[in-house]
Tab-separated table of C-alpha atoms in Angstrom:
chain	number	residue	atom	x	y	z
A	1	MET	CA	-23.259	9.914	-74.390
A	2	PRO	CA	-25.876	7.742	-73.480
A	3	GLU	CA	-25.549	8.548	-69.695
A	4	ASP	CA	-26.071	12.140	-69.920
A	5	PHE	CA	-29.288	11.577	-72.302
A	6	HIS	CA	-31.045	9.698	-69.536
A	7	ASP	CA	-30.313	11.835	-67.443
A	8	PHE	CA	-31.408	14.941	-69.352
A	9	PHE	CA	-35.024	13.111	-69.411
A	10	SER	CA	-35.217	11.408	-66.364
A	11	ASP	CA	-34.278	14.702	-64.674
A	12	ASP	CA	-36.543	16.603	-66.586
A	13	ASP	CA	-40.279	16.911	-64.841
A	14	SER	CA	-41.445	20.006	-67.025
A	15	TRP	CA	-42.572	16.844	-69.233
A	16	ASP	CA	-45.667	16.284	-66.402
A	17	ASP	CA	-48.009	18.964	-65.474
A	18	GLY	CA	-48.895	17.060	-62.390
A	19	SER	CA	-51.924	15.848	-63.856
A	20	GLY	CA	-50.777	12.717	-65.089
A	21	HIS	CA	-52.009	13.666	-69.175
A	22	ASP	CA	-49.929	15.572	-71.735
A	23	HIS	CA	-50.351	18.930	-72.675
A	24	PHE	CA	-51.312	17.987	-75.868
A	25	GLY	CA	-54.286	16.557	-77.224
A	26	SER	CA	-54.596	12.761	-78.503
A	27	ASP	CA	-54.527	13.619	-82.071
A	28	GLY	CA	-50.768	15.546	-81.471
A	29	VAL	CA	-52.607	19.136	-82.467
A	30	ASP	CA	-52.439	21.811	-79.862
A	31	GLY	CA	-55.915	20.968	-77.368
A	32	GLY	CA	-56.483	24.793	-77.137
A	33	SER	CA	-55.465	28.084	-76.635
A	34	SER	CA	-55.655	27.791	-73.066
A	35	THR	CA	-53.282	25.267	-72.880
A	36	LEU	CA	-49.506	26.077	-72.199
A	37	PRO	CA	-46.526	24.806	-74.183
A	38	PRO	CA	-43.981	22.849	-72.731
A	39	ARG	CA	-41.047	24.338	-70.861
A	40	PRO	CA	-37.898	23.756	-72.918
A	41	PRO	CA	-35.583	20.900	-71.421
A	42	LYS	CA	-33.290	21.799	-68.500
A	43	SER	CA	-29.502	22.583	-69.760
A	44	ARG	CA	-26.887	20.091	-68.506
A	45	ARG	CA	-25.780	22.570	-66.119
A	46	ASP	CA	-28.725	23.267	-64.411
A	47	MET	CA	-29.449	19.429	-64.228
A	48	ARG	CA	-25.653	19.490	-62.531
A	49	ARG	CA	-26.660	22.072	-60.116
A	50	HIS	CA	-30.024	20.186	-59.551
A	51	ARG	CA	-27.942	16.561	-58.673
A	52	LYS	CA	-25.348	18.993	-56.141
A	53	ARG	CA	-28.535	20.469	-54.430
A	54	LYS	CA	-29.932	16.931	-54.101
A	55	HIS	CA	-26.738	15.741	-53.255
A	56	ARG	CA	-26.183	18.988	-50.441
A	57	LYS	CA	-29.845	17.880	-49.344
A	58	ARG	CA	-29.067	14.483	-48.358
A	59	LEU	CA	-25.435	15.306	-46.925
A	60	ILE	CA	-27.236	17.258	-44.659
A	61	VAL	CA	-29.690	15.012	-43.683
A	62	ILE	CA	-27.297	12.420	-42.921
A	63	ILE	CA	-25.070	14.476	-41.071
A	64	ALA	CA	-28.053	15.790	-38.892
A	65	SER	CA	-28.992	12.245	-38.566
A	66	LEU	CA	-25.539	11.459	-36.868
A	67	VAL	CA	-25.853	14.780	-34.420
A	68	VAL	CA	-28.934	13.789	-33.338
A	69	ILE	CA	-27.975	10.555	-32.581
A	70	ALA	CA	-24.444	11.348	-30.809
A	71	MET	CA	-26.743	13.708	-28.694
A	72	CYS	CA	-28.902	10.460	-27.767
A	73	ILE	CA	-25.652	8.389	-26.778
A	74	GLY	CA	-24.645	11.545	-24.632
A	75	ILE	CA	-27.418	12.011	-22.937
A	76	GLY	CA	-27.707	8.460	-21.914
A	77	VAL	CA	-24.333	8.291	-20.989
A	78	PHE	CA	-25.141	11.133	-18.919
A	79	ALA	CA	-27.988	9.920	-17.431
A	80	TYR	CA	-26.518	6.207	-16.647
A	81	GLY	CA	-24.101	8.313	-15.172
A	82	LYS	CA	-26.195	10.448	-12.957
A	83	VAL	CA	-28.466	7.368	-12.096
A	84	LYS	CA	-25.631	5.711	-10.542
A	85	GLN	CA	-24.516	8.275	-8.931
A	86	TRP	CA	-28.233	8.386	-7.912
A	87	ARG	CA	-27.709	4.822	-6.968
A	88	HIS	CA	-24.125	5.650	-5.023
A	89	ASN	CA	-25.790	8.285	-3.111
A	90	ASN	CA	-28.933	6.152	-2.001
A	91	LEU	CA	-27.297	3.150	-0.883
A	92	THR	CA	-24.567	5.382	1.219
A	93	ASP	CA	-27.947	7.268	2.569
A	94	SER	CA	-29.004	4.387	3.191
A	95	SER	CA	-26.607	2.541	5.172
A	96	VAL	CA	-26.259	6.291	7.166
A	97	VAL	CA	-30.318	5.849	7.787
A	98	ASP	CA	-29.716	2.028	8.615
A	99	ASP	CA	-27.335	2.964	11.757
A	100	TYR	CA	-27.327	4.194	15.540
A	101	PRO	CA	-26.845	7.704	16.143
A	102	GLY	CA	-24.896	7.144	18.478
A	103	PRO	CA	-23.277	7.719	21.062
A	104	GLY	CA	-24.306	3.999	22.747
A	105	ASP	CA	-25.190	2.866	25.861
A	106	GLY	CA	-23.853	-0.258	28.260
A	107	ASP	CA	-20.816	-1.758	28.062
A	108	VAL	CA	-19.234	-4.665	26.248
A	109	ALA	CA	-15.795	-6.171	25.327
A	110	PHE	CA	-15.727	-7.219	21.451
A	111	THR	CA	-12.822	-9.127	20.383
A	112	VAL	CA	-11.533	-8.803	16.556
A	113	GLU	CA	-9.277	-12.554	15.678
A	114	SER	CA	-6.407	-12.455	13.965
A	115	GLY	CA	-7.081	-13.007	10.428
A	116	GLN	CA	-10.482	-12.203	10.169
A	117	GLY	CA	-11.452	-9.950	7.738
A	118	VAL	CA	-13.636	-6.976	7.643
A	119	ALA	CA	-17.102	-8.356	6.580
A	120	GLU	CA	-16.759	-11.040	9.353
A	121	ILE	CA	-15.872	-8.739	11.949
A	122	ALA	CA	-18.855	-6.245	11.001
A	123	GLU	CA	-20.576	-9.611	11.563
A	124	GLY	CA	-19.722	-9.867	14.889
A	125	LEU	CA	-20.292	-6.348	15.968
A	126	HIS	CA	-24.016	-6.432	14.028
A	127	ALA	CA	-24.604	-10.170	16.217
A	128	LYS	CA	-23.938	-8.431	19.743
A	129	ASP	CA	-25.887	-5.118	18.455
A	130	ILE	CA	-22.965	-3.203	18.977
A	131	ILE	CA	-24.012	-1.758	15.021
A	132	LYS	CA	-27.051	-1.624	13.889
A	133	SER	CA	-26.373	-2.805	10.038
A	134	VAL	CA	-23.298	-4.453	8.424
A	135	ASP	CA	-23.645	-1.645	5.231
A	136	ALA	CA	-22.601	1.001	7.478
A	137	PHE	CA	-19.554	-0.738	9.103
A	138	THR	CA	-18.131	-2.071	6.133
A	139	GLY	CA	-18.484	1.217	3.471
A	140	VAL	CA	-16.508	3.376	6.567
A	141	VAL	CA	-14.299	0.704	6.410
A	142	ALA	CA	-14.004	1.477	3.338
A	143	SER	CA	-13.937	4.944	2.472
A	144	ASN	CA	-11.191	5.495	5.067
A	145	SER	CA	-9.086	2.941	4.066
A	146	TYR	CA	-8.956	1.674	8.091
A	147	THR	CA	-6.889	-1.239	9.203
A	148	LEU	CA	-8.600	-3.123	11.344
A	149	TYR	CA	-6.454	-4.738	14.591
A	150	PRO	CA	-6.550	-7.562	16.063
A	151	GLY	CA	-7.563	-7.388	20.055
A	152	THR	CA	-10.346	-6.987	22.657
A	153	TYR	CA	-12.255	-3.090	23.176
A	154	GLU	CA	-14.248	-2.071	25.142
A	155	LEU	CA	-17.317	-0.864	23.503
A	156	LYS	CA	-20.904	0.225	23.898
A	157	TYR	CA	-24.420	-1.225	22.367
A	158	HIS	CA	-25.930	0.976	19.649
A	159	MET	CA	-22.883	2.890	18.496
A	160	LYS	CA	-22.517	4.445	15.567
A	161	ALA	CA	-20.041	2.406	12.938
A	162	SER	CA	-17.659	5.519	12.335
A	163	ALA	CA	-16.907	5.659	15.341
A	164	VAL	CA	-16.933	2.131	16.415
A	165	ALA	CA	-14.369	1.935	13.244
A	166	LYS	CA	-12.313	4.348	14.467
A	167	ILE	CA	-11.993	2.402	17.931
A	168	LEU	CA	-11.081	-0.580	15.832
A	169	SER	CA	-8.664	0.883	13.780
A	170	ASP	CA	-6.508	1.799	16.566
A	171	GLU	CA	-4.354	-0.660	18.081
A	172	GLY	CA	-3.922	1.707	21.114
A	173	ASN	CA	-6.928	0.388	21.582
A	174	ALA	CA	-6.664	-2.837	21.570
A	175	LYS	CA	-6.094	-5.269	24.394
A	176	GLY	CA	-5.994	-9.019	24.923
A	177	PHE	CA	-3.395	-9.108	21.732
A	178	VAL	CA	0.178	-7.498	21.995
A	179	GLU	CA	2.570	-7.317	18.603
A	180	VAL	CA	5.770	-7.603	18.197
A	181	ARG	CA	7.274	-5.998	14.789
A	182	GLN	CA	10.580	-7.027	13.513
A	183	GLY	CA	13.292	-4.616	13.872
A	184	GLU	CA	11.959	-3.750	17.368
A	185	ARG	CA	13.670	-3.592	21.383
A	186	LEU	CA	12.725	-5.653	24.311
A	187	ASP	CA	11.976	-2.694	26.086
A	188	ASP	CA	9.355	-1.551	23.756
A	189	VAL	CA	7.902	-4.735	23.439
A	190	LEU	CA	7.518	-5.008	26.876
A	191	LYS	CA	5.640	-1.642	27.353
A	192	THR	CA	3.027	-2.916	24.598
A	193	ALA	CA	2.260	-6.309	26.624
A	194	ALA	CA	1.670	-4.463	29.790
A	195	THR	CA	-0.783	-1.905	28.136
A	196	SER	CA	-2.574	-4.897	26.409
A	197	SER	CA	-2.309	-7.543	29.377
A	198	GLY	CA	-3.046	-4.682	32.182
A	199	LEU	CA	-0.335	-5.875	33.839
A	200	PRO	CA	2.375	-3.492	35.701
A	201	LEU	CA	5.773	-3.058	33.015
A	202	LYS	CA	7.539	-3.397	36.474
A	203	ASP	CA	6.372	-7.375	36.217
A	204	PHE	CA	7.746	-7.470	32.500
A	205	GLU	CA	11.031	-5.740	33.455
A	206	ASP	CA	11.086	-7.831	36.495
A	207	TYR	CA	10.466	-11.154	35.185
A	208	VAL	CA	13.256	-10.565	32.067
A	209	ASN	CA	16.104	-9.429	34.611
A	210	ASP	CA	15.479	-12.858	36.590
A	211	ALA	CA	18.510	-15.272	34.900
A	212	ALA	CA	16.922	-18.560	36.659
A	213	LYS	CA	13.202	-17.347	35.112
A	214	MET	CA	14.744	-16.251	31.984
A	215	SER	CA	16.736	-19.722	31.762
A	216	GLU	CA	13.134	-21.795	31.935
A	217	ILE	CA	12.062	-20.450	28.544
A	218	LEU	CA	15.040	-19.568	26.449
A	219	PRO	CA	17.551	-21.714	25.043
A	220	ALA	CA	21.178	-22.400	26.446
A	221	SER	CA	22.465	-20.269	23.646
A	222	ALA	CA	20.333	-16.886	24.601
A	223	ASN	CA	22.478	-16.609	27.963
A	224	GLY	CA	19.999	-15.178	29.562
A	225	LYS	CA	18.949	-12.569	27.357
A	226	ILE	CA	15.529	-12.630	25.868
A	227	GLU	CA	16.751	-9.294	23.289
A	228	GLY	CA	16.285	-10.591	19.893
A	229	TRP	CA	14.409	-13.693	20.500
A	230	LEU	CA	11.194	-12.827	20.203
A	231	GLU	CA	9.946	-13.485	17.152
A	232	PRO	CA	7.640	-10.840	15.597
A	233	GLY	CA	4.031	-11.295	15.343
A	234	VAL	CA	0.919	-10.693	16.936
A	235	TYR	CA	0.472	-13.216	20.471
A	236	ASN	CA	-3.305	-13.803	21.821
A	237	ILE	CA	-2.436	-13.070	25.611
A	238	GLY	CA	-5.290	-15.077	27.040
A	239	ASP	CA	-7.830	-14.772	29.795
A	240	ASN	CA	-5.402	-15.092	32.656
A	241	PRO	CA	-1.998	-13.835	31.116
A	242	THR	CA	1.321	-13.295	32.804
A	243	PRO	CA	4.988	-12.361	31.752
A	244	ARG	CA	5.882	-15.532	31.176
A	245	SER	CA	2.544	-16.800	29.444
A	246	ILE	CA	2.957	-13.991	27.378
A	247	LEU	CA	6.615	-13.477	26.140
A	248	GLU	CA	7.233	-17.714	26.017
A	249	GLN	CA	4.984	-18.006	22.969
A	250	MET	CA	6.610	-15.476	21.510
A	251	VAL	CA	10.184	-17.005	22.591
A	252	GLN	CA	8.621	-20.759	21.296
A	253	SER	CA	7.727	-19.068	18.363
A	254	ARG	CA	10.998	-17.744	17.461
A	255	ILE	CA	12.507	-21.226	18.023
A	256	GLU	CA	9.936	-22.652	15.736
A	257	ASN	CA	10.843	-20.191	13.028
A	258	LEU	CA	14.628	-20.620	13.480
A	259	ASN	CA	14.691	-24.692	13.158
A	260	GLU	CA	12.055	-23.736	9.799
A	261	LEU	CA	15.048	-21.319	8.213
A	262	GLY	CA	17.947	-23.380	8.930
A	263	VAL	CA	19.502	-21.270	11.344
A	264	PRO	CA	22.542	-23.160	12.896
A	265	GLU	CA	21.547	-24.374	16.028
A	266	ASP	CA	23.684	-23.799	19.853
A	267	GLU	CA	26.326	-20.493	19.975
A	268	GLU	CA	25.641	-19.599	16.225
A	269	ARG	CA	22.355	-19.421	16.019
A	270	GLU	CA	22.615	-16.157	18.515
A	271	ARG	CA	25.380	-15.198	16.632
A	272	ILE	CA	23.136	-14.917	13.716
A	273	LEU	CA	20.696	-13.067	15.796
A	274	ILE	CA	23.048	-10.617	16.800
A	275	ILE	CA	24.227	-9.403	13.149
A	276	ALA	CA	21.027	-9.808	11.924
A	277	SER	CA	19.584	-6.987	14.336
A	278	ILE	CA	22.759	-4.916	13.089
A	279	VAL	CA	22.260	-5.256	9.715
A	280	GLU	CA	18.443	-4.625	9.818
A	281	ALA	CA	19.289	-0.950	12.409
A	282	GLU	CA	21.498	0.173	9.903
A	283	VAL	CA	19.951	0.362	6.852
A	284	ASN	CA	16.127	0.616	5.755
A	285	SER	CA	16.098	-1.257	2.828
A	286	GLN	CA	16.465	-4.744	2.452
A	287	GLU	CA	18.639	-5.059	-1.112
A	288	TYR	CA	21.851	-4.105	1.451
A	289	TYR	CA	21.142	-6.175	3.777
A	290	GLY	CA	23.755	-8.844	2.126
A	291	LYS	CA	26.437	-6.651	1.637
A	292	VAL	CA	26.164	-5.012	5.358
A	293	SER	CA	26.307	-8.613	6.775
A	294	ARG	CA	29.735	-9.086	4.051
A	295	VAL	CA	31.083	-5.844	6.321
A	296	ILE	CA	30.363	-7.260	9.900
A	297	GLU	CA	32.038	-10.848	8.481
A	298	ASN	CA	34.853	-8.672	6.888
A	299	ARG	CA	35.060	-6.603	9.770
A	300	LEU	CA	35.454	-9.399	12.052
A	301	LYS	CA	37.635	-11.139	9.882
A	302	ASP	CA	40.310	-8.391	9.815
A	303	ASP	CA	39.898	-7.742	13.625
A	304	MET	CA	38.305	-4.459	13.299
A	305	PRO	CA	35.985	-2.409	14.888
A	306	LEU	CA	32.362	-2.450	13.567
A	307	GLY	CA	32.108	0.816	14.350
A	308	MET	CA	28.163	0.591	14.326
A	309	ASP	CA	25.862	3.496	15.752
A	310	SER	CA	22.797	1.332	16.125
A	311	THR	CA	24.664	-0.875	18.671
A	312	VAL	CA	26.450	2.411	20.537
A	313	ALA	CA	22.683	3.880	20.724
A	314	TYR	CA	20.996	0.520	22.188
A	315	GLY	CA	23.699	0.406	24.474
A	316	PHE	CA	22.381	3.907	25.573
A	317	LYS	CA	18.870	3.107	25.324
A	318	VAL	CA	18.293	6.254	22.971
A	319	LYS	CA	17.995	6.378	19.335
A	320	GLY	CA	20.985	6.937	16.501
A	321	THR	CA	20.049	10.325	15.936
A	322	GLU	CA	20.422	11.161	19.464
A	323	LEU	CA	24.095	9.962	20.675
A	324	THR	CA	26.740	12.384	21.767
A	325	ASN	CA	30.348	12.613	20.604
A	326	ASP	CA	30.824	11.461	24.120
A	327	GLN	CA	28.507	8.448	23.951
A	328	LEU	CA	30.413	7.818	21.271
A	329	ASN	CA	33.907	7.396	22.910
A	330	ASP	CA	32.361	5.380	25.998
A	331	GLY	CA	34.009	2.322	25.973
A	332	SER	CA	32.804	1.738	29.339
A	333	ASN	CA	29.316	0.702	26.913
A	334	PRO	CA	29.650	-2.979	25.928
A	335	PHE	CA	27.675	-2.589	23.015
A	336	ASN	CA	29.767	0.162	21.669
A	337	THR	CA	31.398	-1.433	18.584
A	338	ARG	CA	33.180	1.658	17.687
A	339	VAL	CA	35.919	1.308	20.492
A	340	ASN	CA	35.059	-2.382	21.561
A	341	LYS	CA	36.301	-4.967	18.936
A	342	GLY	CA	33.890	-7.726	17.796
A	343	LEU	CA	30.218	-8.417	18.482
A	344	PRO	CA	28.081	-6.517	21.075
A	345	PRO	CA	26.774	-9.272	23.790
A	346	THR	CA	23.433	-9.775	22.863
A	347	PRO	CA	21.320	-8.650	19.731
A	348	ILE	CA	19.907	-4.606	19.571
A	349	SER	CA	16.546	-6.221	18.420
A	350	ASN	CA	13.804	-8.476	17.321
A	351	PRO	CA	15.264	-9.105	13.863
A	352	GLY	CA	12.878	-9.924	11.220
A	353	ASP	CA	12.972	-13.219	8.581
A	354	ASP	CA	15.159	-10.905	5.238
A	355	ALA	CA	17.778	-10.241	8.272
A	356	ILE	CA	18.548	-13.346	9.341
A	357	GLN	CA	18.837	-15.090	5.714
A	358	ALA	CA	21.002	-11.968	5.002
A	359	ALA	CA	23.175	-12.856	8.243
A	360	MET	CA	23.529	-16.731	7.522
A	361	HIS	CA	24.418	-16.096	3.715
A	362	PRO	CA	26.092	-12.838	3.398
A	363	GLU	CA	26.934	-10.917	-0.433
A	364	ASP	CA	30.123	-11.738	-1.535
A	365	GLY	CA	32.829	-8.621	-1.632
A	366	ASP	CA	35.285	-6.851	-0.056
A	367	TRP	CA	33.488	-4.538	1.391
A	368	LEU	CA	34.679	-2.670	4.618
A	369	TYR	CA	32.401	0.361	4.607
A	370	PHE	CA	29.149	2.139	3.776
A	371	VAL	CA	27.810	5.041	3.341
A	372	THR	CA	23.770	5.704	3.214
A	373	THR	CA	24.598	8.830	1.766
A	374	ASP	CA	20.843	9.947	0.875
A	375	LEU	CA	18.395	9.013	3.620
A	376	LYS	CA	15.222	10.501	1.746
A	377	THR	CA	15.975	7.393	-0.616
A	378	GLY	CA	17.818	5.418	1.723
A	379	GLU	CA	20.470	5.076	-1.055
A	380	THR	CA	23.488	3.076	0.816
A	381	LYS	CA	27.271	3.026	-1.122
A	382	PHE	CA	29.660	-0.129	0.189
A	383	THR	CA	33.736	0.443	-0.436
A	384	SER	CA	36.789	-1.307	0.459
A	385	SER	CA	38.975	1.354	0.212
A	386	TYR	CA	39.201	4.217	2.967
A	387	ASP	CA	39.799	7.223	0.748
A	388	GLU	CA	36.447	6.043	-1.474
A	389	PHE	CA	34.784	5.919	2.459
A	390	GLU	CA	35.670	9.397	3.326
A	391	LYS	CA	34.317	11.207	-0.185
A	392	PHE	CA	31.290	9.269	1.030
A	393	VAL	CA	30.811	10.232	4.648
A	394	GLN	CA	31.766	14.106	2.950
A	395	GLU	CA	28.494	13.006	0.950
A	396	TYR	CA	26.609	12.404	3.892
A	397	LYS	CA	27.872	15.400	5.614
A	398	ASN	CA	26.584	17.456	3.083
A	399	GLY	CA	23.390	16.687	3.302
A	400	ASN	CA	23.427	17.349	7.441
A	401	GLU	CA	23.016	13.395	8.215
A	402	ASN	CA	25.753	11.932	10.502
A	403	ALA	CA	27.992	8.687	8.614
A	404	ASN	CA	28.106	5.658	9.917
């Protein structure tokens, strides 16, 4: 056992008294009575215990070192987070400090152009001395997830950034621009145009009801009716707006877009707009547009009434949920497709591109009926069977909703 034998001597420090001298004389004889005899060598058991103690000490040192390192890392991460938070707070505080207290003084008009970003808007506000710093304004917009709308706003000099951001994020405060939303009715567009332009609503109503004036801006296929011919988008009303200058922009934009989409011209174009407007009004998800378009085509082909509540509601200028049984059965309403066969005389809104595409390219199918069985999710079921349709209606009614 050479290894054990080596350990026996290498671990036995009793052979050395720490002075560097042996306990025996140079001649090998005891050097005197004061010199103690050497201790006997350690046993192997003692040596093993000794090695275990040394191993435990090393292990403890290693574990303690790792703990210290972990603590240092943790403290470093914590300190970094605190520094980062301090920098954030410091920047925020700086933005707040670098801000006017408000409410401001004097009057100034400021225009947000369509397509401008937050930073660009902030630079413009700062250049006019409406806000004190760009950072204060952009910080408020970002922290509140504001959407800034195009238009001309009445502001003051030296305003608090948060007050300016709140005004610019309220579309009702915008002037100089008017927006047409897809699926929006003409009446609502006219109200928005009147508010944005400052012109009386009656001026717009009189203009659209004048067939001679309508013929000047509408194609012949529109038959003098502007509903459906206003392209969704945002429009600059200009410095000296008139009902014609505003509405003509929307009509021209619609014609250009229909051309780009490849919508057939003449009477077919009006027909496509009518179907698209119904499609968009009947379901709240574009995944069903193509199927609803097919239902309309199939019913027309089979000489069935379309039976669409959306058209009836349009004729009475109410929402679909506000219809009464008398209204649903009133055939004097030319838009009542429950009673009158064929398409209604005009579109019932200003549809968007997806609905127009669906009207041009309906999905393949033999469906004649559809019911939105769950208005929360928009789930809509289609069938060619009247019996199955009645089951869908019952499912709809169980949710206390009206079936189509």
